[in-house]
CSV table of C-alpha atoms in Angstrom, one decimal:
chain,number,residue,atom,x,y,z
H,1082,UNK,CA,-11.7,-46.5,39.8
H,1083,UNK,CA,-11.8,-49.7,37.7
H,1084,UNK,CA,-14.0,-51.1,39.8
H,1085,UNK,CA,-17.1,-48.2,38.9
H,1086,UNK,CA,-16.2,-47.5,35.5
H,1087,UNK,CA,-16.2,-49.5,31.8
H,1088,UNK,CA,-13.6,-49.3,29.5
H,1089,UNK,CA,-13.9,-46.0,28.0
H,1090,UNK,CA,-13.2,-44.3,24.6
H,1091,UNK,CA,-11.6,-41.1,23.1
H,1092,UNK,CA,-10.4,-39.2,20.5
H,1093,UNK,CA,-7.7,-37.3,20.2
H,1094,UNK,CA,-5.9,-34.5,17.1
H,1095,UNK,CA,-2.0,-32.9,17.3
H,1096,UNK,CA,-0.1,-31.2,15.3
H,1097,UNK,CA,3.6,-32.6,14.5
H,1098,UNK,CA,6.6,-30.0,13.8
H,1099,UNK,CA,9.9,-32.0,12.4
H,1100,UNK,CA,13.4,-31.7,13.9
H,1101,UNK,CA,15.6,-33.5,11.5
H,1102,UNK,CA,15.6,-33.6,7.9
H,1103,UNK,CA,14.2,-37.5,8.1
H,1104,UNK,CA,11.1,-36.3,10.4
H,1105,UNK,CA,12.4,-39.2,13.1
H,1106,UNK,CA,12.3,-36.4,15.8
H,1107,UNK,CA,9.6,-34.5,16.2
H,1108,UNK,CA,7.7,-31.7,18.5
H,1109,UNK,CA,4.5,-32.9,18.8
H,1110,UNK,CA,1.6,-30.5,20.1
H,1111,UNK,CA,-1.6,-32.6,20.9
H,1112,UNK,CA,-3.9,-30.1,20.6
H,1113,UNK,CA,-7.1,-31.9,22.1
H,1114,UNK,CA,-7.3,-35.2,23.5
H,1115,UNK,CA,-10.9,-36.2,24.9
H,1116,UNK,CA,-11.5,-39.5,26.5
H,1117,UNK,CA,-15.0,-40.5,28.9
H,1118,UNK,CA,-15.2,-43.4,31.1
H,1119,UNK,CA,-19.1,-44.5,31.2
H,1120,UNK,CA,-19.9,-46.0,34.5
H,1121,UNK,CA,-20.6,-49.9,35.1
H,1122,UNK,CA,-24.3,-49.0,36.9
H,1123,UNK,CA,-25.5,-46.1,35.5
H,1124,UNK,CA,-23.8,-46.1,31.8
H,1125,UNK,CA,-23.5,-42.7,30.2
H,1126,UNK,CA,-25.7,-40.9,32.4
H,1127,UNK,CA,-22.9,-40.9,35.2
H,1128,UNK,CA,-19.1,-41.0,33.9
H,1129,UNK,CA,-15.6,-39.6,34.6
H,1130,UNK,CA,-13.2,-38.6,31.7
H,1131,UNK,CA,-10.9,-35.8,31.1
H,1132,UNK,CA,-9.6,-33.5,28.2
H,1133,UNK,CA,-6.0,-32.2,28.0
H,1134,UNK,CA,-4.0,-30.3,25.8
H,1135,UNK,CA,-0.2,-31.7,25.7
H,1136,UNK,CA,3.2,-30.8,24.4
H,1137,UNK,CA,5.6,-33.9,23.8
H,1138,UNK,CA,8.9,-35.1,21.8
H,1139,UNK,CA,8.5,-38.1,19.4
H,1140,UNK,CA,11.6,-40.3,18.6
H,1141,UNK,CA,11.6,-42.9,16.4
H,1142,UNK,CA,14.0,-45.3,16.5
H,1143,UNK,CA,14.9,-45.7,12.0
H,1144,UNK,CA,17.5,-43.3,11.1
H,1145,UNK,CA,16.8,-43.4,7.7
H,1146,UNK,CA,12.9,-43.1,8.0
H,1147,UNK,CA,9.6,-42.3,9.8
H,1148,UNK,CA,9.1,-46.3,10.3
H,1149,UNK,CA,9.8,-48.2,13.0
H,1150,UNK,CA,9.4,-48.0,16.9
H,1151,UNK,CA,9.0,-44.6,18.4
H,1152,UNK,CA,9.0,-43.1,22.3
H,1153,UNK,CA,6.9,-40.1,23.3
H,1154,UNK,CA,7.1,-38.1,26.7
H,1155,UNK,CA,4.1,-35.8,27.1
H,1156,UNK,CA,3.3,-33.1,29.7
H,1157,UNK,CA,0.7,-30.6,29.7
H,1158,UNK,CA,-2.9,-29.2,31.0
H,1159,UNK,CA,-5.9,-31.1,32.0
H,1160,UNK,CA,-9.8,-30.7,33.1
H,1161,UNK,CA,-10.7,-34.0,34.7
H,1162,UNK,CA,-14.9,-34.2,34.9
H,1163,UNK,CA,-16.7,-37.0,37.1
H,1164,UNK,CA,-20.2,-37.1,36.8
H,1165,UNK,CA,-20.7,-40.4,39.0
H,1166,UNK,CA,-24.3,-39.5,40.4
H,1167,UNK,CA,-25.8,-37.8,37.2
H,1168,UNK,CA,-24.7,-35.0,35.2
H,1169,UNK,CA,-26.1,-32.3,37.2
H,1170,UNK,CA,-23.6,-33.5,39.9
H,1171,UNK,CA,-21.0,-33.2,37.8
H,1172,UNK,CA,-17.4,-32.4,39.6
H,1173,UNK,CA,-13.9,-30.9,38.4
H,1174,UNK,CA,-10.6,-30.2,38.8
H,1175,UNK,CA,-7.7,-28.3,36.5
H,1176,UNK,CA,-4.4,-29.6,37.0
H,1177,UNK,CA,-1.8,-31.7,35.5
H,1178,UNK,CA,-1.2,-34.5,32.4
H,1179,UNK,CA,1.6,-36.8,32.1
H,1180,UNK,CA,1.5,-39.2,29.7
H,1181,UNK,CA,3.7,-41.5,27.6
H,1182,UNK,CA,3.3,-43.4,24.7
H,1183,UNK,CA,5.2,-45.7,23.1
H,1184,UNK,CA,4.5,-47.9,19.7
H,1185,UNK,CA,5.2,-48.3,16.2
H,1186,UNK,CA,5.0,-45.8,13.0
H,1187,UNK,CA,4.7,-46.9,9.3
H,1188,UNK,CA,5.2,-44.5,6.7
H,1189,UNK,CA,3.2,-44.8,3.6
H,1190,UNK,CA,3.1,-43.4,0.2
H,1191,UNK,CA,5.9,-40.4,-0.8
H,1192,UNK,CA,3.9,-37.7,1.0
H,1193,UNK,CA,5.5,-38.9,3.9
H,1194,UNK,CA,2.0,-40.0,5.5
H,1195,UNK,CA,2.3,-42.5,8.4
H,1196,UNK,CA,0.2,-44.9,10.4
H,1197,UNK,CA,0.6,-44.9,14.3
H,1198,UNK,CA,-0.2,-47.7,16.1
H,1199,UNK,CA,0.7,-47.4,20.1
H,1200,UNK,CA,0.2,-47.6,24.0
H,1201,UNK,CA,-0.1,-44.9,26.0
H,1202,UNK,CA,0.2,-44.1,29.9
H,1203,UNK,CA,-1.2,-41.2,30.9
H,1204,UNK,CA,-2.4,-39.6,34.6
H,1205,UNK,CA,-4.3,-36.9,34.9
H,1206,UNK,CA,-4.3,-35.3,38.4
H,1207,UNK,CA,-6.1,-32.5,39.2
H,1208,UNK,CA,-6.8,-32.9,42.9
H,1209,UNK,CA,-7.5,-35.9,45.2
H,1210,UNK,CA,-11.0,-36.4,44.0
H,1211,UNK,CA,-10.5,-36.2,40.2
H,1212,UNK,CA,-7.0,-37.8,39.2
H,1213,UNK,CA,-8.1,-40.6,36.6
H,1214,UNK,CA,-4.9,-42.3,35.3
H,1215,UNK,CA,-5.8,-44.8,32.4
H,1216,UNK,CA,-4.1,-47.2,29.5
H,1217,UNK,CA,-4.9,-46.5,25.6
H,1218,UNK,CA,-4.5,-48.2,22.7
H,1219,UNK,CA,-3.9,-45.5,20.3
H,1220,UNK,CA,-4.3,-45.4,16.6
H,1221,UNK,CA,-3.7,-42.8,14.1
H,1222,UNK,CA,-2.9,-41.6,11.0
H,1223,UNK,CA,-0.5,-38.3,9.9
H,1224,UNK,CA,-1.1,-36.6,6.9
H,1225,UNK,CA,0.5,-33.9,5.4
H,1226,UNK,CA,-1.6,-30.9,4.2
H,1227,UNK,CA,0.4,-28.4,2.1
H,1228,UNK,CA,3.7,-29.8,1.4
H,1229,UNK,CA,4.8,-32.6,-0.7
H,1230,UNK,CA,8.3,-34.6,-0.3
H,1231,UNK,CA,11.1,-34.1,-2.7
């Protein structure tokens, strides 16, 4: 629906759970992911977006490091909401999220922190009147909370 909708904007939060020793591999559970899709004549009072909560597995492609180009399949739940006559109009659907995202990690620091910079694929179908599917540019930051790297 390119043609009724502007670009549209999101945020998004996961939680990583390592593999490997190096952190290359990951689990990754993204625990909210939000995105809304204004429409081109009425703005914000009549959009489309969708929130999903996702399960994935990161590889990055360093085998010493968390730098360098990483792949991630992701599959999970989704609400998809359109709203394209008003918000008390408002339609949805549960269903399905596939995504994938693909893009670059630099680690900074010795925490073992790491910038995310990516693309991301993702369809969101939950019946034939609210599937959005939609490309992201995606950037992030990891941070570790409570442990420190020897």
């Amino acid at each position: 629906n390119a043609d009724k909708f502007k670009l549209g904007y999101g945020i998004f939060s996961y939680y990583d759970f390592p593999v490997n020793e190096t952190g290359n591999n990951s689990v990754r559970l993204e625990l909210m992911d939000l995105v809304a899709f204004p429409s081109k004549s009425m703005g914000w009072d009549s959009l489309a977006g969708y929130i999903s909560i996702k399960a994935g597995f990161r590889h990055i492609f360093s085998a010493e490091s968390k730098t360098g180009f990483y792949v991630e399949p992701q599959l999970g739940y989704c609400r998809v909401v359109s709203a394209e006559t008003g918000p008390s109009e408002a339609i949805y659907g549960d269903g399905l999220a596939i995504a994938l995202e693909a893009g670059y990690s630099l680690e900074t620091g010795q925490n073992g922190n790491c910038f995310n910079f990516g693309l991301k694929y993702e369809t969101d179908r939950a019946g034939k009147l609210n599937t959005i599917s939609s490309i992201g540019f995606r950037v992030s930051y990891d941070y570790r909370l409570f442990k420190r790297r020897n």
